[in-house]
Amino acid sequence: MKKTLLLVDGSSYLYRAFHAMPDLRNAKGEPTGALYGVISMLRRLISDYKADYAACVFDARGKTFREELYPDYKGHRPSMPEDLSAQIEPIHKAVAAMGWKVIAVPGVEADDIIGSLACQATSRGVHTIISTGDKDLAQLVNEHVELVNTMNGERLDIEGVRKKFGVEPSQIVDYLMLVGDTVDNVPGVEKCGPKTAAKWLNEHGSIEQ
């Protein structure tokens, strides 16, 4: 029977929980909303998806190689709120105490780690489920990898990526190069929206072609 690896985009969970939960605090007045939210989300996830292996992956503190390549990368984003920053270490400890493998690697993002682990799992015949709301990770989808978004119940397999973006998973990188990404402050091709990008890629196959 095929084994399953469950990977969680912990950094995505952090922000989702922080903005979704009310301003909860402990007896010392310390913020706990994101902590409570992340734990609740993980409990629900493991009850819905049974896995042989599981890891929760977070961004490490500090800059990554992307800022070196493109200094304006995420340059428009405000700093992490102090009430969220104060919960990072407690969240890591709580997630580990729940039995999850917690991973964060300086110099790279959680996405990079998730991508590496998913590719390694595929090479070993392990099915991978990635819990995230990040569209960038759609490039990883194949017959062994699928995405799930616990916030809206969306599941993206190969056909799901085609329906959502109009292109193959293998074309997602080129698709994002064309449309850009306002979330990451990355400009795309002028006047090229999602429909145009999908049309061009379906006609030509890739940016190079």
CSV table of C-alpha atoms in Angstrom, one decimal:
chain,number,residue,atom,x,y,z
A,1,MET,CA,0.0,0.0,0.0
A,2,LYS,CA,1.3,3.4,-1.0
A,3,LYS,CA,2.6,5.6,1.8
A,4,THR,CA,1.4,9.2,2.3
A,5,LEU,CA,3.4,12.3,3.3
A,6,LEU,CA,1.5,15.3,4.7
A,7,LEU,CA,3.2,18.6,4.5
A,8,VAL,CA,1.8,21.8,6.1
A,9,ASP,CA,2.7,25.3,5.0
A,10,GLY,CA,3.1,26.5,8.6
A,11,SER,CA,3.9,30.1,7.7
A,12,SER,CA,0.6,30.3,5.8
A,13,TYR,CA,-1.2,28.8,8.8
A,14,LEU,CA,0.4,31.4,11.1
A,15,TYR,CA,-1.1,34.4,9.3
A,16,ARG,CA,-4.4,32.7,8.6
A,17,ALA,CA,-4.8,31.9,12.3
A,18,PHE,CA,-3.7,35.3,13.5
A,19,HIS,CA,-6.2,37.2,11.3
A,20,ALA,CA,-9.0,34.7,11.8
A,21,MET,CA,-9.0,34.5,15.6
A,22,PRO,CA,-10.1,37.2,18.1
A,23,ASP,CA,-7.5,38.9,20.3
A,24,LEU,CA,-7.0,36.0,22.7
A,25,ARG,CA,-4.6,36.3,25.6
A,26,ASN,CA,-3.4,34.3,28.6
A,27,ALA,CA,-3.4,35.3,32.2
A,28,LYS,CA,-0.1,37.2,31.7
A,29,GLY,CA,-1.7,39.2,28.9
A,30,GLU,CA,0.4,37.5,26.2
A,31,PRO,CA,-1.3,37.0,22.8
A,32,THR,CA,-2.4,33.4,22.1
A,33,GLY,CA,-4.9,33.7,19.2
A,34,ALA,CA,-2.6,32.4,16.5
A,35,LEU,CA,-1.3,29.6,18.7
A,36,TYR,CA,-4.8,28.4,19.4
A,37,GLY,CA,-5.8,28.8,15.8
A,38,VAL,CA,-2.8,26.8,14.4
A,39,ILE,CA,-3.3,24.0,16.9
A,40,SER,CA,-7.0,23.8,16.0
A,41,MET,CA,-6.2,23.7,12.2
A,42,LEU,CA,-3.7,21.0,12.6
A,43,ARG,CA,-6.0,18.8,14.7
A,44,ARG,CA,-8.7,19.1,12.1
A,45,LEU,CA,-6.2,18.4,9.3
A,46,ILE,CA,-4.9,15.2,10.8
A,47,SER,CA,-8.4,14.0,11.5
A,48,ASP,CA,-9.3,14.5,7.8
A,49,TYR,CA,-6.1,13.3,6.2
A,50,LYS,CA,-4.4,10.2,7.5
A,51,ALA,CA,-0.6,10.1,6.7
A,52,ASP,CA,2.4,7.9,7.4
A,53,TYR,CA,4.7,10.9,7.6
A,54,ALA,CA,4.0,14.5,8.5
A,55,ALA,CA,5.9,17.8,8.8
A,56,CYS,CA,5.0,21.4,9.5
A,57,VAL,CA,7.3,23.8,7.6
A,58,PHE,CA,7.9,27.4,8.6
A,59,ASP,CA,9.9,30.3,7.2
A,60,ALA,CA,13.0,30.9,9.1
A,61,ARG,CA,13.9,34.3,10.4
A,62,GLY,CA,16.0,36.6,8.2
A,63,LYS,CA,16.3,37.2,4.5
A,64,THR,CA,16.4,34.5,1.8
A,65,PHE,CA,18.2,34.2,-1.5
A,66,ARG,CA,15.3,35.8,-3.2
A,67,GLU,CA,16.0,39.2,-1.7
A,68,GLU,CA,19.6,38.9,-3.0
A,69,LEU,CA,18.3,38.2,-6.5
A,70,TYR,CA,15.5,40.8,-6.4
A,71,PRO,CA,15.8,43.4,-3.6
A,72,ASP,CA,12.1,44.5,-4.0
A,73,TYR,CA,10.8,41.0,-3.3
A,74,LYS,CA,8.0,41.4,-0.9
A,75,GLY,CA,9.2,44.9,-0.3
A,76,HIS,CA,5.7,46.3,0.0
A,77,ARG,CA,4.8,44.0,2.9
A,78,PRO,CA,4.6,45.5,6.4
A,79,SER,CA,6.7,43.9,9.2
A,80,MET,CA,5.1,41.0,11.0
A,81,PRO,CA,2.8,42.3,13.8
A,82,GLU,CA,4.5,42.1,17.3
A,83,ASP,CA,1.6,40.1,18.7
A,84,LEU,CA,2.2,37.4,16.0
A,85,SER,CA,6.0,37.5,16.3
A,86,ALA,CA,5.7,36.8,20.0
A,87,GLN,CA,3.8,33.6,19.2
A,88,ILE,CA,6.2,32.1,16.7
A,89,GLU,CA,8.4,30.2,19.2
A,90,PRO,CA,5.4,29.0,21.3
A,91,ILE,CA,3.7,27.8,18.1
A,92,HIS,CA,6.8,25.8,17.1
A,93,LYS,CA,7.0,24.2,20.5
A,94,ALA,CA,3.3,23.4,20.6
A,95,VAL,CA,3.4,21.9,17.1
A,96,ALA,CA,6.4,19.7,18.0
A,97,ALA,CA,4.7,18.6,21.2
A,98,MET,CA,1.7,17.4,19.1
A,99,GLY,CA,4.1,15.0,17.3
A,100,TRP,CA,4.8,17.0,14.1
A,101,LYS,CA,8.2,17.3,12.7
A,102,VAL,CA,8.9,21.1,12.6
A,103,ILE,CA,11.2,22.3,9.9
A,104,ALA,CA,12.7,25.8,9.2
A,105,VAL,CA,15.9,26.4,7.2
A,106,PRO,CA,17.7,29.8,7.2
A,107,GLY,CA,18.1,31.4,3.7
A,108,VAL,CA,15.1,29.7,2.1
A,109,GLU,CA,11.3,29.8,2.4
A,110,ALA,CA,8.9,27.2,3.6
A,111,ASP,CA,7.9,26.8,0.0
A,112,ASP,CA,11.4,25.7,-1.0
A,113,ILE,CA,11.5,23.1,1.7
A,114,ILE,CA,8.0,21.8,0.8
A,115,GLY,CA,9.0,21.6,-2.8
A,116,SER,CA,12.2,19.6,-2.0
A,117,LEU,CA,10.4,17.2,0.3
A,118,ALA,CA,7.6,16.6,-2.2
A,119,CYS,CA,10.1,15.9,-5.0
A,120,GLN,CA,12.0,13.5,-2.8
A,121,ALA,CA,8.8,11.7,-1.8
A,122,THR,CA,7.7,11.4,-5.4
A,123,SER,CA,11.0,9.8,-6.3
A,124,ARG,CA,10.3,7.2,-3.6
A,125,GLY,CA,6.8,6.5,-4.7
A,126,VAL,CA,5.2,8.3,-1.7
A,127,HIS,CA,2.0,10.2,-2.2
A,128,THR,CA,2.2,13.8,-1.0
A,129,ILE,CA,-0.6,16.0,0.3
A,130,ILE,CA,0.3,19.7,0.8
A,131,SER,CA,-1.9,21.8,3.0
A,132,THR,CA,-1.6,25.4,1.8
A,133,GLY,CA,-3.3,28.4,0.3
A,134,ASP,CA,-0.3,29.4,-1.8
A,135,LYS,CA,-0.9,29.3,-5.5
A,136,ASP,CA,2.9,29.1,-6.2
A,137,LEU,CA,2.9,25.5,-5.0
A,138,ALA,CA,0.5,24.4,-7.8
A,139,GLN,CA,3.7,23.9,-9.8
A,140,LEU,CA,4.4,20.8,-7.7
A,141,VAL,CA,1.2,19.0,-8.5
A,142,ASN,CA,1.5,15.7,-10.4
A,143,GLU,CA,0.1,12.2,-10.2
A,144,HIS,CA,1.9,11.9,-6.8
A,145,VAL,CA,1.3,15.4,-5.3
A,146,GLU,CA,-2.0,17.2,-4.5
A,147,LEU,CA,-2.8,20.5,-2.7
A,148,VAL,CA,-5.5,21.0,-0.2
A,149,ASN,CA,-6.8,24.3,1.2
A,150,THR,CA,-8.5,23.7,4.5
A,151,MET,CA,-10.0,27.2,4.5
A,152,ASN,CA,-12.3,26.6,1.5
A,153,GLY,CA,-12.1,22.8,1.1
A,154,GLU,CA,-10.4,23.1,-2.3
A,155,ARG,CA,-8.3,20.2,-3.5
A,156,LEU,CA,-6.0,20.6,-6.5
A,157,ASP,CA,-4.9,17.6,-8.4
A,158,ILE,CA,-3.7,17.8,-12.1
A,159,GLU,CA,-7.2,18.4,-13.4
A,160,GLY,CA,-7.9,20.9,-10.6
A,161,VAL,CA,-4.9,23.0,-11.6
A,162,ARG,CA,-6.1,22.9,-15.2
A,163,LYS,CA,-9.6,24.1,-14.2
A,164,LYS,CA,-8.4,26.8,-11.9
A,165,PHE,CA,-5.5,28.3,-13.9
A,166,GLY,CA,-6.2,27.1,-17.4
A,167,VAL,CA,-2.7,25.6,-17.7
A,168,GLU,CA,-0.8,22.4,-16.8
A,169,PRO,CA,1.0,22.3,-13.4
A,170,SER,CA,4.3,22.2,-15.3
A,171,GLN,CA,3.4,25.6,-16.8
A,172,ILE,CA,2.6,27.4,-13.5
A,173,VAL,CA,6.0,29.0,-13.3
A,174,ASP,CA,5.7,30.5,-16.7
A,175,TYR,CA,2.1,31.5,-15.9
A,176,LEU,CA,3.2,33.4,-12.8
A,177,MET,CA,6.1,35.0,-14.7
A,178,LEU,CA,3.5,36.4,-17.2
A,179,VAL,CA,0.8,37.6,-14.8
A,180,GLY,CA,3.2,38.6,-12.0
A,181,ASP,CA,2.4,38.3,-8.3
A,182,THR,CA,1.2,41.4,-6.4
A,183,VAL,CA,1.4,39.5,-3.1
A,184,ASP,CA,5.2,39.1,-3.5
A,185,ASN,CA,5.6,42.4,-5.3
A,186,VAL,CA,6.8,40.7,-8.5
A,187,PRO,CA,5.7,42.5,-11.7
A,188,GLY,CA,4.5,40.5,-14.7
A,189,VAL,CA,4.1,41.4,-18.4
A,190,GLU,CA,2.2,44.6,-18.9
A,191,LYS,CA,-1.5,44.0,-19.8
A,192,CYS,CA,-1.1,40.3,-19.5
A,193,GLY,CA,-3.8,38.9,-17.2
A,194,PRO,CA,-4.6,35.3,-16.3
A,195,LYS,CA,-6.7,34.6,-19.4
A,196,THR,CA,-4.1,36.0,-21.7
A,197,ALA,CA,-1.3,34.1,-20.0
A,198,ALA,CA,-3.3,30.9,-20.2
A,199,LYS,CA,-4.1,31.5,-23.9
A,200,TRP,CA,-0.4,32.2,-24.8
A,201,LEU,CA,0.8,29.1,-22.9
A,202,ASN,CA,-1.8,26.9,-24.4
A,203,GLU,CA,-0.8,28.1,-27.9
A,204,HIS,CA,3.0,28.1,-27.5
A,205,GLY,CA,3.7,25.8,-24.5
A,206,SER,CA,6.2,28.0,-22.7
A,207,ILE,CA,7.7,31.4,-22.5
A,208,GLU,CA,10.8,30.2,-24.3
A,209,GLN,CA,8.7,28.9,-27.2
